[in-house]
Structure formats: C-alpha cells, structure tokens
Amino acid sequence: MTTLEKLTKIYSAELDGFNERISLRLDSPNELMSTIVKSQLQTRGKQLRPLLLIMCARMFGPADDKVLASAAAVELLHNASLIHDDVVDNSMTRRSRPTVNALWNNHIAVLVGDFFTSSAMQEAIHTGDLRIIETLSTLGRMLSLGEIDQIFRAQQHYVDEESYYKVVDYKTASLFVASVRMGCYAAGITDERIDILTSYARLFGRCFQLRDDVFDYFDSERIGKPTGNDLREGKITLPIIKALQNVDADERQRIAALAAKNEHSEAEIAQLQEFARSNGGIEATFKEMENLKAEACRDLSLLPSEEGRKQLEELFDFIIKRDF
C-alpha cells in the first residue's frame, strides 16, 4: 500500500463526504452537461489538494461541513483549470482518458470549465468565510496569470531557474498553498501555524511539479499522458535547465537553440530528452526535490502535532518517489 493509499484510507470518511458534495454541486438539469460531468467524475485523480486541505484542518479539529465545502471548492477550481488547459494545449488525453475537448469540442470544453469554476465559487460562498472566498478568487487569478506567463516565457525562450519557478509557483504551488490556507481558515487557525503550513505547501507544490517534469523525459503509460509534451510546446523545465549548466558554452547554445524551435520532430524531442538524462539533469532535479523536502521538514518541526507532521512528511516523500 502506497502512502497515498494509506492516507486516503485514514481520511476516507472525509473524502467520501467531499466527493458527495462535488457530485451534488455539479448536478444539472442539462442532459449534455450531466453526461460530461458524469464522464469527468469517473476519473477523480489523486485528489491531493483536497486531501492536503483535510489533513491540515484535521490537525486542529474535526473536518466539518465548512472544511468539506472548502475542499470541494479548491478541487472544482483545479478541475476547471485542467479542462481549460487542455483546450489551450490542444491535449487529447488526460489520465489515460479522452479530454472534454477531444470528446466534444473546444467550445463545449470552455463552457464546462466555466461551469466548474462557478460551482467552485458556490462552494466557497457556502462556507460564509470571506477569507476562504478571497483565497479561492486569488487562486483563480494566479492560475490564469501562470498560464499566460508560461506561454510568454516559452515564446521568449527563458532558460533560467528564477523564471521557471515563478511559473511553477503560480500554476502548481498556488493550488497547494490555497488548499492549506483554506483548510486552516475552515478550522479556525489564523496564527503562525498557517504561515508554517503555507511554506510547506509552496515547497510541496514545487516538488510536485519537479516530479511531473521528470516524467516528461521518459516513456510512461502510467501517468496517463504522452511524454515530451513540454518540449513540444517550447517549455524549458528544470531537467534541461540543470543539464545546460553541466556542458560547455557551445553545447549549451546548440541545445538552447534546439529547444527554442517552434516545432520539433520526434527525433529532436528524443534528442532533448537524452540530453537531459545524459548530462545530469534528472539527477540534479531529484536532488532539488530532496532539498525542498528537507526545507519542508524544518518548517513542519515547528508544529506541535507529531502525527500530523509525520503524515505531511510521508506525503512529501511519496511525491518524490511516485511513478504516476
């Protein structure tokens, strides 16, 4: 049993309540929308964000209706962003299943994403907590800005770590940060503990993205999406950035120019993947993940709940070791 499976079992009652809320919130009299929603709910993914929200809230009290509504809100907005991202990226599969835009079309996919977004806001409003509503609204802005920034930086061929992490913080870590903060607000926590968990969540989100980036440099059917997609879209991720630091100026210029091309053949994608693997990019990325974990554990050591700290540390370790 993996760490995620173990934690999912521990918090099964809360997650069942959370999933029931989502199903009820997405209920619609429209036949087409109901068909699409039913299809979407068949593959729920890892549900890491609501799990993290519930775990943090449970460190300080029971997971009541306010906690579950907060978890539903952040997961609905997350799914809305994925539906919209699939339209932007013209992705045909996600989690080994056809995307909404693949099954229907971009027009319908955008409307379904909007339906999920408004449903997320309804769940946040249900909490009656302006801090939770504001956090979710800010998250929506960050996800949009992160996507735009990623497109811009791909067009401008940025290959530095600072630019890379800025996009990661907006597009990925922001979801985990919002989850933690909303869970704390729902549990009535507003002191320094929320800052400690916010720092943990940012590091967790960065690590999550790094592990996802590594997948892009290997063939894998388990992750449910083709590899090499970031490279096809001109997105320079950390394995390439780290590998470029280990070669001479001429090779660095050659690979940077290759990565910056608007279109790549499959042979060129394979060349970039091999470059990252052969020049220490993968190892350096894993080392970065371990550094993030060490920093997160230092943050968690300031919390009083031993069991809660242990679970959060185990979940961070799972993120690094996962193969899907």
PDB file of C-alpha atoms in Angstrom:
ATOM      1  CA  MET A   1       0.000   0.000   0.000  1.00  0.00           C
ATOM      2  CA  THR A   2       1.409   3.380  -1.011  1.00  0.00           C
ATOM      3  CA  THR A   3       1.498   6.372   1.314  1.00  0.00           C
ATOM      4  CA  LEU A   4      -1.272   7.996  -0.701  1.00  0.00           C
ATOM      5  CA  GLU A   5      -3.445   4.880  -0.422  1.00  0.00           C
ATOM      6  CA  LYS A   6      -2.807   4.746   3.324  1.00  0.00           C
ATOM      7  CA  LEU A   7      -3.726   8.388   3.855  1.00  0.00           C
ATOM      8  CA  THR A   8      -6.748   8.080   1.593  1.00  0.00           C
ATOM      9  CA  LYS A   9      -7.915   5.197   3.785  1.00  0.00           C
ATOM     10  CA  ILE A  10      -7.317   7.155   7.013  1.00  0.00           C
ATOM     11  CA  TYR A  11      -9.351  10.095   5.718  1.00  0.00           C
ATOM     12  CA  SER A  12     -11.867   8.006   3.753  1.00  0.00           C
ATOM     13  CA  ALA A  13     -14.913   9.326   5.620  1.00  0.00           C
ATOM     14  CA  GLU A  14     -13.953  12.943   4.940  1.00  0.00           C
ATOM     15  CA  LEU A  15     -13.101  12.225   1.305  1.00  0.00           C
ATOM     16  CA  ASP A  16     -16.403  10.408   0.802  1.00  0.00           C
ATOM     17  CA  GLY A  17     -18.230  13.454   2.140  1.00  0.00           C
ATOM     18  CA  PHE A  18     -16.153  15.729  -0.057  1.00  0.00           C
ATOM     19  CA  ASN A  19     -16.887  13.678  -3.199  1.00  0.00           C
ATOM     20  CA  GLU A  20     -20.580  13.634  -2.384  1.00  0.00           C
ATOM     21  CA  ARG A  21     -20.520  17.438  -2.170  1.00  0.00           C
ATOM     22  CA  ILE A  22     -18.901  17.672  -5.588  1.00  0.00           C
ATOM     23  CA  SER A  23     -21.462  15.346  -7.160  1.00  0.00           C
ATOM     24  CA  LEU A  24     -24.346  17.337  -5.672  1.00  0.00           C
ATOM     25  CA  ARG A  25     -22.831  20.680  -6.661  1.00  0.00           C
ATOM     26  CA  LEU A  26     -22.319  19.563 -10.269  1.00  0.00           C
ATOM     27  CA  ASP A  27     -25.829  18.176 -10.606  1.00  0.00           C
ATOM     28  CA  SER A  28     -27.546  19.836 -13.559  1.00  0.00           C
ATOM     29  CA  PRO A  29     -30.874  19.585 -15.418  1.00  0.00           C
ATOM     30  CA  ASN A  30     -28.994  19.894 -18.698  1.00  0.00           C
ATOM     31  CA  GLU A  31     -28.595  16.464 -20.274  1.00  0.00           C
ATOM     32  CA  LEU A  32     -25.350  17.223 -22.105  1.00  0.00           C
ATOM     33  CA  MET A  33     -23.729  18.829 -19.053  1.00  0.00           C
ATOM     34  CA  SER A  34     -24.795  15.867 -16.903  1.00  0.00           C
ATOM     35  CA  THR A  35     -23.259  13.440 -19.395  1.00  0.00           C
ATOM     36  CA  ILE A  36     -19.966  15.347 -19.447  1.00  0.00           C
ATOM     37  CA  VAL A  37     -19.848  15.724 -15.645  1.00  0.00           C
ATOM     38  CA  LYS A  38     -20.516  12.011 -15.176  1.00  0.00           C
ATOM     39  CA  SER A  39     -17.642  11.229 -17.535  1.00  0.00           C
ATOM     40  CA  GLN A  40     -15.333  13.616 -15.676  1.00  0.00           C
ATOM     41  CA  LEU A  41     -16.172  12.155 -12.273  1.00  0.00           C
ATOM     42  CA  GLN A  42     -15.272   8.644 -13.402  1.00  0.00           C
ATOM     43  CA  THR A  43     -11.589   9.564 -13.076  1.00  0.00           C
ATOM     44  CA  ARG A  44     -11.069  11.571  -9.913  1.00  0.00           C
ATOM     45  CA  GLY A  45      -7.287  11.612  -9.992  1.00  0.00           C
ATOM     46  CA  LYS A  46      -5.149  11.552  -6.854  1.00  0.00           C
ATOM     47  CA  GLN A  47      -7.182  14.325  -5.147  1.00  0.00           C
ATOM     48  CA  LEU A  48      -4.012  15.521  -3.415  1.00  0.00           C
ATOM     49  CA  ARG A  49      -5.242  19.069  -2.930  1.00  0.00           C
ATOM     50  CA  PRO A  50      -8.452  18.268  -1.048  1.00  0.00           C
ATOM     51  CA  LEU A  51      -6.593  15.560   0.889  1.00  0.00           C
ATOM     52  CA  LEU A  52      -3.964  18.090   1.971  1.00  0.00           C
ATOM     53  CA  LEU A  53      -6.674  20.582   2.915  1.00  0.00           C
ATOM     54  CA  ILE A  54      -8.484  17.982   5.030  1.00  0.00           C
ATOM     55  CA  MET A  55      -5.254  16.783   6.647  1.00  0.00           C
ATOM     56  CA  CYS A  56      -4.311  20.309   7.716  1.00  0.00           C
ATOM     57  CA  ALA A  57      -7.796  21.056   9.037  1.00  0.00           C
ATOM     58  CA  ARG A  58      -7.862  17.772  10.962  1.00  0.00           C
ATOM     59  CA  MET A  59      -4.649  18.740  12.751  1.00  0.00           C
ATOM     60  CA  PHE A  60      -6.720  21.335  14.599  1.00  0.00           C
ATOM     61  CA  GLY A  61     -10.233  19.883  14.798  1.00  0.00           C
ATOM     62  CA  PRO A  62     -12.921  17.863  13.027  1.00  0.00           C
ATOM     63  CA  ALA A  63     -13.487  18.075   9.276  1.00  0.00           C
ATOM     64  CA  ASP A  64     -16.900  19.715   9.413  1.00  0.00           C
ATOM     65  CA  ASP A  65     -19.158  20.991   6.638  1.00  0.00           C
ATOM     66  CA  LYS A  66     -17.033  24.125   6.232  1.00  0.00           C
ATOM     67  CA  VAL A  67     -13.888  22.056   5.695  1.00  0.00           C
ATOM     68  CA  LEU A  68     -15.561  19.787   3.133  1.00  0.00           C
ATOM     69  CA  ALA A  69     -17.038  22.754   1.258  1.00  0.00           C
ATOM     70  CA  SER A  70     -13.556  24.314   1.115  1.00  0.00           C
ATOM     71  CA  ALA A  71     -12.089  21.061  -0.209  1.00  0.00           C
ATOM     72  CA  ALA A  72     -14.802  20.819  -2.855  1.00  0.00           C
ATOM     73  CA  ALA A  73     -14.197  24.428  -3.897  1.00  0.00           C
ATOM     74  CA  VAL A  74     -10.477  24.019  -4.484  1.00  0.00           C
ATOM     75  CA  GLU A  75     -10.881  20.699  -6.320  1.00  0.00           C
ATOM     76  CA  LEU A  76     -13.602  22.075  -8.583  1.00  0.00           C
ATOM     77  CA  LEU A  77     -11.434  25.070  -9.499  1.00  0.00           C
ATOM     78  CA  HIS A  78      -8.482  22.766 -10.078  1.00  0.00           C
ATOM     79  CA  ASN A  79     -10.536  20.647 -12.469  1.00  0.00           C
ATOM     80  CA  ALA A  80     -11.799  23.761 -14.228  1.00  0.00           C
ATOM     81  CA  SER A  81      -8.195  24.833 -14.821  1.00  0.00           C
ATOM     82  CA  LEU A  82      -7.339  21.400 -16.234  1.00  0.00           C
ATOM     83  CA  ILE A  83     -10.267  21.493 -18.639  1.00  0.00           C
ATOM     84  CA  HIS A  84      -9.241  24.948 -19.834  1.00  0.00           C
ATOM     85  CA  ASP A  85      -5.556  23.949 -20.024  1.00  0.00           C
ATOM     86  CA  ASP A  86      -6.460  21.007 -22.269  1.00  0.00           C
ATOM     87  CA  VAL A  87      -8.129  23.460 -24.655  1.00  0.00           C
ATOM     88  CA  VAL A  88      -5.108  25.794 -24.610  1.00  0.00           C
ATOM     89  CA  ASP A  89      -2.665  22.920 -25.127  1.00  0.00           C
ATOM     90  CA  ASN A  90      -4.943  21.026 -27.530  1.00  0.00           C
ATOM     91  CA  SER A  91      -4.483  17.931 -25.343  1.00  0.00           C
ATOM     92  CA  MET A  92      -6.444  14.871 -26.414  1.00  0.00           C
ATOM     93  CA  THR A  93      -5.912  12.705 -23.324  1.00  0.00           C
ATOM     94  CA  ARG A  94      -5.649  13.139 -19.563  1.00  0.00           C
ATOM     95  CA  ARG A  95      -5.308  10.310 -17.028  1.00  0.00           C
ATOM     96  CA  SER A  96      -5.403   7.880 -19.977  1.00  0.00           C
ATOM     97  CA  ARG A  97      -8.867   9.106 -20.981  1.00  0.00           C
ATOM     98  CA  PRO A  98     -10.037  11.483 -23.726  1.00  0.00           C
ATOM     99  CA  THR A  99     -10.313  15.114 -22.659  1.00  0.00           C
ATOM    100  CA  VAL A 100     -13.568  17.084 -22.817  1.00  0.00           C
ATOM    101  CA  ASN A 101     -12.348  18.935 -25.905  1.00  0.00           C
ATOM    102  CA  ALA A 102     -11.406  15.644 -27.560  1.00  0.00           C
ATOM    103  CA  LEU A 103     -14.805  14.042 -26.928  1.00  0.00           C
ATOM    104  CA  TRP A 104     -16.856  17.121 -27.788  1.00  0.00           C
ATOM    105  CA  ASN A 105     -15.113  20.330 -28.894  1.00  0.00           C
ATOM    106  CA  ASN A 106     -13.296  23.390 -27.570  1.00  0.00           C
ATOM    107  CA  HIS A 107     -16.475  25.461 -27.336  1.00  0.00           C
ATOM    108  CA  ILE A 108     -18.171  22.937 -25.063  1.00  0.00           C
ATOM    109  CA  ALA A 109     -14.976  22.347 -23.066  1.00  0.00           C
ATOM    110  CA  VAL A 110     -14.645  26.055 -22.252  1.00  0.00           C
ATOM    111  CA  LEU A 111     -18.278  26.180 -21.103  1.00  0.00           C
ATOM    112  CA  VAL A 112     -17.806  23.065 -18.956  1.00  0.00           C
ATOM    113  CA  GLY A 113     -14.715  24.646 -17.408  1.00  0.00           C
ATOM    114  CA  ASP A 114     -16.756  27.761 -16.655  1.00  0.00           C
ATOM    115  CA  PHE A 115     -19.442  25.583 -15.040  1.00  0.00           C
ATOM    116  CA  PHE A 116     -16.826  24.007 -12.776  1.00  0.00           C
ATOM    117  CA  THR A 117     -15.428  27.462 -11.915  1.00  0.00           C
ATOM    118  CA  SER A 118     -18.801  28.878 -10.895  1.00  0.00           C
ATOM    119  CA  SER A 119     -19.523  25.692  -8.937  1.00  0.00           C
ATOM    120  CA  ALA A 120     -16.253  26.179  -7.061  1.00  0.00           C
ATOM    121  CA  MET A 121     -17.253  29.716  -6.140  1.00  0.00           C
ATOM    122  CA  GLN A 122     -20.631  28.493  -4.895  1.00  0.00           C
ATOM    123  CA  GLU A 123     -18.900  26.032  -2.563  1.00  0.00           C
ATOM    124  CA  ALA A 124     -16.603  28.771  -1.265  1.00  0.00           C
ATOM    125  CA  ILE A 125     -19.563  31.088  -0.685  1.00  0.00           C
ATOM    126  CA  HIS A 126     -21.302  28.268   1.195  1.00  0.00           C
ATOM    127  CA  THR A 127     -18.574  28.466   3.863  1.00  0.00           C
ATOM    128  CA  GLY A 128     -19.630  32.023   4.678  1.00  0.00           C
ATOM    129  CA  ASP A 129     -15.969  32.886   5.239  1.00  0.00           C
ATOM    130  CA  LEU A 130     -14.680  35.840   3.221  1.00  0.00           C
ATOM    131  CA  ARG A 131     -11.084  34.691   3.761  1.00  0.00           C
ATOM    132  CA  ILE A 132     -11.858  31.391   2.011  1.00  0.00           C
ATOM    133  CA  ILE A 133     -13.704  33.147  -0.813  1.00  0.00           C
ATOM    134  CA  GLU A 134     -10.826  35.620  -1.239  1.00  0.00           C
ATOM    135  CA  THR A 135      -8.251  32.803  -1.235  1.00  0.00           C
ATOM    136  CA  LEU A 136     -10.127  30.909  -3.946  1.00  0.00           C
ATOM    137  CA  SER A 137     -10.574  34.076  -6.037  1.00  0.00           C
ATOM    138  CA  THR A 138      -6.874  34.867  -5.749  1.00  0.00           C
ATOM    139  CA  LEU A 139      -6.081  31.306  -6.759  1.00  0.00           C
ATOM    140  CA  GLY A 140      -8.126  31.711  -9.941  1.00  0.00           C
ATOM    141  CA  ARG A 141      -6.150  34.837 -10.828  1.00  0.00           C
ATOM    142  CA  MET A 142      -2.828  33.116 -10.166  1.00  0.00           C
ATOM    143  CA  LEU A 143      -3.705  30.111 -12.323  1.00  0.00           C
ATOM    144  CA  SER A 144      -4.661  32.375 -15.224  1.00  0.00           C
ATOM    145  CA  LEU A 145      -1.568  34.560 -14.858  1.00  0.00           C
ATOM    146  CA  GLY A 146       0.623  31.480 -14.543  1.00  0.00           C
ATOM    147  CA  GLU A 147      -0.671  30.067 -17.822  1.00  0.00           C
ATOM    148  CA  ILE A 148      -0.163  33.379 -19.618  1.00  0.00           C
ATOM    149  CA  ASP A 149       3.317  33.760 -18.111  1.00  0.00           C
ATOM    150  CA  GLN A 150       4.245  30.240 -19.179  1.00  0.00           C
ATOM    151  CA  ILE A 151       3.190  30.970 -22.759  1.00  0.00           C
ATOM    152  CA  PHE A 152       5.127  34.248 -22.769  1.00  0.00           C
ATOM    153  CA  ARG A 153       8.266  32.685 -21.327  1.00  0.00           C
ATOM    154  CA  ALA A 154       8.117  29.834 -23.831  1.00  0.00           C
ATOM    155  CA  GLN A 155       7.891  32.396 -26.643  1.00  0.00           C
ATOM    156  CA  GLN A 156      10.845  34.324 -25.211  1.00  0.00           C
ATOM    157  CA  HIS A 157      12.843  31.103 -24.599  1.00  0.00           C
ATOM    158  CA  TYR A 158      13.681  31.728 -20.951  1.00  0.00           C
ATOM    159  CA  VAL A 159      16.069  29.068 -19.592  1.00  0.00           C
ATOM    160  CA  ASP A 160      16.774  30.288 -16.056  1.00  0.00           C
ATOM    161  CA  GLU A 161      15.609  28.785 -12.765  1.00  0.00           C
ATOM    162  CA  GLU A 162      14.078  32.006 -11.467  1.00  0.00           C
ATOM    163  CA  SER A 163      11.697  32.257 -14.424  1.00  0.00           C
ATOM    164  CA  TYR A 164      10.922  28.559 -14.202  1.00  0.00           C
ATOM    165  CA  TYR A 165       9.990  28.700 -10.503  1.00  0.00           C
ATOM    166  CA  LYS A 166       7.860  31.797 -10.988  1.00  0.00           C
ATOM    167  CA  VAL A 167       5.617  29.852 -13.361  1.00  0.00           C
ATOM    168  CA  VAL A 168       5.602  26.825 -11.039  1.00  0.00           C
ATOM    169  CA  ASP A 169       4.576  28.940  -8.048  1.00  0.00           C
ATOM    170  CA  TYR A 170       1.668  30.423  -9.994  1.00  0.00           C
ATOM    171  CA  LYS A 171       0.483  27.348 -11.906  1.00  0.00           C
ATOM    172  CA  THR A 172       1.118  24.497  -9.467  1.00  0.00           C
ATOM    173  CA  ALA A 173       2.205  25.512  -5.980  1.00  0.00           C
ATOM    174  CA  SER A 174      -0.611  28.065  -5.717  1.00  0.00           C
ATOM    175  CA  LEU A 175      -3.176  25.253  -5.610  1.00  0.00           C
ATOM    176  CA  PHE A 176      -1.481  23.569  -2.672  1.00  0.00           C
ATOM    177  CA  VAL A 177      -0.953  26.868  -0.870  1.00  0.00           C
ATOM    178  CA  ALA A 178      -4.621  27.770  -1.295  1.00  0.00           C
ATOM    179  CA  SER A 179      -5.659  24.308  -0.090  1.00  0.00           C
ATOM    180  CA  VAL A 180      -3.622  24.638   3.100  1.00  0.00           C
ATOM    181  CA  ARG A 181      -4.785  28.161   3.835  1.00  0.00           C
ATOM    182  CA  MET A 182      -8.439  27.346   3.194  1.00  0.00           C
ATOM    183  CA  GLY A 183      -8.172  24.277   5.430  1.00  0.00           C
ATOM    184  CA  CYS A 184      -6.673  26.360   8.225  1.00  0.00           C
ATOM    185  CA  TYR A 185      -9.288  29.098   7.874  1.00  0.00           C
ATOM    186  CA  ALA A 186     -12.052  26.481   7.934  1.00  0.00           C
ATOM    187  CA  ALA A 187     -10.545  25.036  11.124  1.00  0.00           C
ATOM    188  CA  GLY A 188     -10.302  28.480  12.720  1.00  0.00           C
ATOM    189  CA  ILE A 189      -6.492  28.762  12.570  1.00  0.00           C
ATOM    190  CA  THR A 190      -5.040  32.217  11.829  1.00  0.00           C
ATOM    191  CA  ASP A 191      -1.784  32.333  13.850  1.00  0.00           C
ATOM    192  CA  GLU A 192       1.794  31.443  12.862  1.00  0.00           C
ATOM    193  CA  ARG A 193       0.776  27.843  12.185  1.00  0.00           C
ATOM    194  CA  ILE A 194      -0.894  28.915   8.940  1.00  0.00           C
ATOM    195  CA  ASP A 195       2.384  30.530   7.799  1.00  0.00           C
ATOM    196  CA  ILE A 196       4.317  27.341   8.577  1.00  0.00           C
ATOM    197  CA  LEU A 197       1.880  25.210   6.593  1.00  0.00           C
ATOM    198  CA  THR A 198       1.806  27.760   3.762  1.00  0.00           C
ATOM    199  CA  SER A 199       5.586  27.466   3.428  1.00  0.00           C
ATOM    200  CA  TYR A 200       5.289  23.675   3.440  1.00  0.00           C
ATOM    201  CA  ALA A 201       2.613  23.812   0.730  1.00  0.00           C
ATOM    202  CA  ARG A 202       4.702  26.032  -1.540  1.00  0.00           C
ATOM    203  CA  LEU A 203       7.654  23.636  -1.277  1.00  0.00           C
ATOM    204  CA  PHE A 204       5.327  20.661  -1.746  1.00  0.00           C
ATOM    205  CA  GLY A 205       3.878  22.221  -4.885  1.00  0.00           C
ATOM    206  CA  ARG A 206       7.309  22.912  -6.320  1.00  0.00           C
ATOM    207  CA  CYS A 207       8.344  19.331  -5.674  1.00  0.00           C
ATOM    208  CA  PHE A 208       5.155  18.008  -7.239  1.00  0.00           C
ATOM    209  CA  GLN A 209       5.909  19.923 -10.437  1.00  0.00           C
ATOM    210  CA  LEU A 210       9.546  18.812 -10.496  1.00  0.00           C
ATOM    211  CA  ARG A 211       8.454  15.173 -10.340  1.00  0.00           C
ATOM    212  CA  ASP A 212       5.963  15.791 -13.126  1.00  0.00           C
ATOM    213  CA  ASP A 213       8.725  17.413 -15.167  1.00  0.00           C
ATOM    214  CA  VAL A 214      10.929  14.344 -14.818  1.00  0.00           C
ATOM    215  CA  PHE A 215       8.138  12.157 -16.229  1.00  0.00           C
ATOM    216  CA  ASP A 216       8.364  14.179 -19.448  1.00  0.00           C
ATOM    217  CA  TYR A 217      11.828  12.785 -20.144  1.00  0.00           C
ATOM    218  CA  PHE A 218      10.866   9.108 -20.054  1.00  0.00           C
ATOM    219  CA  ASP A 219       8.309   6.854 -21.696  1.00  0.00           C
ATOM    220  CA  SER A 220       5.492   6.035 -19.303  1.00  0.00           C
ATOM    221  CA  GLU A 221       1.931   4.783 -19.760  1.00  0.00           C
ATOM    222  CA  ARG A 222       1.016   5.042 -16.082  1.00  0.00           C
ATOM    223  CA  ILE A 223       0.913   8.836 -15.913  1.00  0.00           C
ATOM    224  CA  GLY A 224      -1.876   8.951 -18.459  1.00  0.00           C
ATOM    225  CA  LYS A 225      -0.409  11.428 -20.904  1.00  0.00           C
ATOM    226  CA  PRO A 226       2.229  11.390 -23.648  1.00  0.00           C
ATOM    227  CA  THR A 227       5.754  12.346 -22.645  1.00  0.00           C
ATOM    228  CA  GLY A 228       7.769  15.098 -24.286  1.00  0.00           C
ATOM    229  CA  ASN A 229       4.777  17.459 -24.408  1.00  0.00           C
ATOM    230  CA  ASP A 230       6.506  20.287 -22.550  1.00  0.00           C
ATOM    231  CA  LEU A 231       9.373  20.169 -25.006  1.00  0.00           C
ATOM    232  CA  ARG A 232       6.972  20.166 -27.959  1.00  0.00           C
ATOM    233  CA  GLU A 233       5.363  23.317 -26.577  1.00  0.00           C
ATOM    234  CA  GLY A 234       8.711  25.073 -26.059  1.00  0.00           C
ATOM    235  CA  LYS A 235       8.530  24.811 -22.268  1.00  0.00           C
ATOM    236  CA  ILE A 236      12.005  24.526 -20.777  1.00  0.00           C
ATOM    237  CA  THR A 237      11.739  22.693 -17.461  1.00  0.00           C
ATOM    238  CA  LEU A 238      14.286  22.082 -14.724  1.00  0.00           C
ATOM    239  CA  PRO A 239      15.912  18.861 -16.079  1.00  0.00           C
ATOM    240  CA  ILE A 240      17.006  20.752 -19.207  1.00  0.00           C
ATOM    241  CA  ILE A 241      17.971  23.867 -17.223  1.00  0.00           C
ATOM    242  CA  LYS A 242      20.139  21.791 -14.873  1.00  0.00           C
ATOM    243  CA  ALA A 243      21.705  19.808 -17.719  1.00  0.00           C
ATOM    244  CA  LEU A 244      22.614  23.016 -19.553  1.00  0.00           C
ATOM    245  CA  GLN A 245      24.659  24.038 -16.511  1.00  0.00           C
ATOM    246  CA  ASN A 246      26.870  20.970 -16.970  1.00  0.00           C
ATOM    247  CA  VAL A 247      28.032  21.485 -20.571  1.00  0.00           C
ATOM    248  CA  ASP A 248      30.312  23.933 -22.334  1.00  0.00           C
ATOM    249  CA  ALA A 249      29.123  27.151 -23.956  1.00  0.00           C
ATOM    250  CA  ASP A 250      28.911  25.746 -27.484  1.00  0.00           C
ATOM    251  CA  GLU A 251      26.797  22.769 -26.449  1.00  0.00           C
ATOM    252  CA  ARG A 252      24.664  24.988 -24.262  1.00  0.00           C
ATOM    253  CA  GLN A 253      23.993  27.309 -27.191  1.00  0.00           C
ATOM    254  CA  ARG A 254      23.205  24.392 -29.520  1.00  0.00           C
ATOM    255  CA  ILE A 255      20.720  22.743 -27.153  1.00  0.00           C
ATOM    256  CA  ALA A 256      19.111  26.045 -26.181  1.00  0.00           C
ATOM    257  CA  ALA A 257      18.565  26.841 -29.865  1.00  0.00           C
ATOM    258  CA  LEU A 258      17.104  23.380 -30.476  1.00  0.00           C
ATOM    259  CA  ALA A 259      14.752  23.678 -27.504  1.00  0.00           C
ATOM    260  CA  ALA A 260      13.652  27.127 -28.682  1.00  0.00           C
ATOM    261  CA  LYS A 261      12.353  25.887 -32.036  1.00  0.00           C
ATOM    262  CA  ASN A 262       8.644  26.440 -32.654  1.00  0.00           C
ATOM    263  CA  GLU A 263       8.166  22.893 -33.900  1.00  0.00           C
ATOM    264  CA  HIS A 264      10.101  19.706 -33.146  1.00  0.00           C
ATOM    265  CA  SER A 265      10.325  16.363 -34.858  1.00  0.00           C
ATOM    266  CA  GLU A 266      10.056  13.252 -32.729  1.00  0.00           C
ATOM    267  CA  ALA A 267      13.784  12.722 -33.265  1.00  0.00           C
ATOM    268  CA  GLU A 268      14.508  16.200 -31.870  1.00  0.00           C
ATOM    269  CA  ILE A 269      12.288  15.566 -28.845  1.00  0.00           C
ATOM    270  CA  ALA A 270      14.163  12.333 -28.220  1.00  0.00           C
ATOM    271  CA  GLN A 271      17.463  14.229 -28.540  1.00  0.00           C
ATOM    272  CA  LEU A 272      16.420  16.775 -25.911  1.00  0.00           C
ATOM    273  CA  GLN A 273      15.216  14.028 -23.579  1.00  0.00           C
ATOM    274  CA  GLU A 274      18.503  12.175 -23.954  1.00  0.00           C
ATOM    275  CA  PHE A 275      20.469  15.374 -23.380  1.00  0.00           C
ATOM    276  CA  ALA A 276      18.767  15.912 -20.013  1.00  0.00           C
ATOM    277  CA  ARG A 277      19.287  12.285 -18.998  1.00  0.00           C
ATOM    278  CA  SER A 278      22.936  12.134 -20.100  1.00  0.00           C
ATOM    279  CA  ASN A 279      24.087  15.429 -18.609  1.00  0.00           C
ATOM    280  CA  GLY A 280      22.879  15.159 -15.040  1.00  0.00           C
ATOM    281  CA  GLY A 281      19.560  16.958 -15.472  1.00  0.00           C
ATOM    282  CA  ILE A 282      17.460  14.192 -13.947  1.00  0.00           C
ATOM    283  CA  GLU A 283      19.809  13.586 -11.005  1.00  0.00           C
ATOM    284  CA  ALA A 284      20.025  17.323 -10.286  1.00  0.00           C
ATOM    285  CA  THR A 285      16.245  17.616 -10.333  1.00  0.00           C
ATOM    286  CA  PHE A 286      15.875  14.761  -7.840  1.00  0.00           C
ATOM    287  CA  LYS A 287      18.496  16.416  -5.640  1.00  0.00           C
ATOM    288  CA  GLU A 288      16.467  19.621  -5.767  1.00  0.00           C
ATOM    289  CA  MET A 289      13.403  17.657  -4.674  1.00  0.00           C
ATOM    290  CA  GLU A 290      15.280  16.291  -1.670  1.00  0.00           C
ATOM    291  CA  ASN A 291      16.410  19.817  -0.769  1.00  0.00           C
ATOM    292  CA  LEU A 292      12.798  21.001  -0.914  1.00  0.00           C
ATOM    293  CA  LYS A 293      11.745  18.111   1.306  1.00  0.00           C
ATOM    294  CA  ALA A 294      14.452  18.917   3.882  1.00  0.00           C
ATOM    295  CA  GLU A 295      13.327  22.542   3.994  1.00  0.00           C
ATOM    296  CA  ALA A 296       9.685  21.476   4.353  1.00  0.00           C
ATOM    297  CA  CYS A 297      10.550  19.144   7.234  1.00  0.00           C
ATOM    298  CA  ARG A 298      12.306  22.005   9.017  1.00  0.00           C
ATOM    299  CA  ASP A 299       9.116  24.030   8.673  1.00  0.00           C
ATOM    300  CA  LEU A 300       6.973  21.181   9.987  1.00  0.00           C
ATOM    301  CA  SER A 301       9.213  20.681  13.023  1.00  0.00           C
ATOM    302  CA  LEU A 302       7.726  23.921  14.391  1.00  0.00           C
ATOM    303  CA  LEU A 303       4.256  22.383  14.592  1.00  0.00           C
ATOM    304  CA  PRO A 304       3.052  20.690  17.797  1.00  0.00           C
ATOM    305  CA  SER A 305       1.095  17.804  16.237  1.00  0.00           C
ATOM    306  CA  GLU A 306       3.517  14.876  15.900  1.00  0.00           C
ATOM    307  CA  GLU A 307       1.082  12.662  13.987  1.00  0.00           C
ATOM    308  CA  GLY A 308       0.117  15.471  11.633  1.00  0.00           C
ATOM    309  CA  ARG A 309       3.774  16.308  10.963  1.00  0.00           C
ATOM    310  CA  LYS A 310       4.573  12.670  10.230  1.00  0.00           C
ATOM    311  CA  GLN A 311       1.741  12.332   7.740  1.00  0.00           C
ATOM    312  CA  LEU A 312       2.730  15.519   5.905  1.00  0.00           C
ATOM    313  CA  GLU A 313       6.358  14.367   5.744  1.00  0.00           C
ATOM    314  CA  GLU A 314       5.280  10.980   4.383  1.00  0.00           C
ATOM    315  CA  LEU A 315       3.110  12.636   1.750  1.00  0.00           C
ATOM    316  CA  PHE A 316       6.041  14.801   0.644  1.00  0.00           C
ATOM    317  CA  ASP A 317       8.216  11.692   0.366  1.00  0.00           C
ATOM    318  CA  PHE A 318       5.523   9.990  -1.710  1.00  0.00           C
ATOM    319  CA  ILE A 319       5.536  12.885  -4.162  1.00  0.00           C
ATOM    320  CA  ILE A 320       9.227  12.356  -4.839  1.00  0.00           C
ATOM    321  CA  LYS A 321       9.029   8.562  -5.174  1.00  0.00           C
ATOM    322  CA  ARG A 322       5.768   8.266  -7.108  1.00  0.00           C
ATOM    323  CA  ASP A 323       5.818   6.747 -10.568  1.00  0.00           C
ATOM    324  CA  PHE A 324       2.445   8.077 -11.771  1.00  0.00           C
TER     325      PHE A 324
END
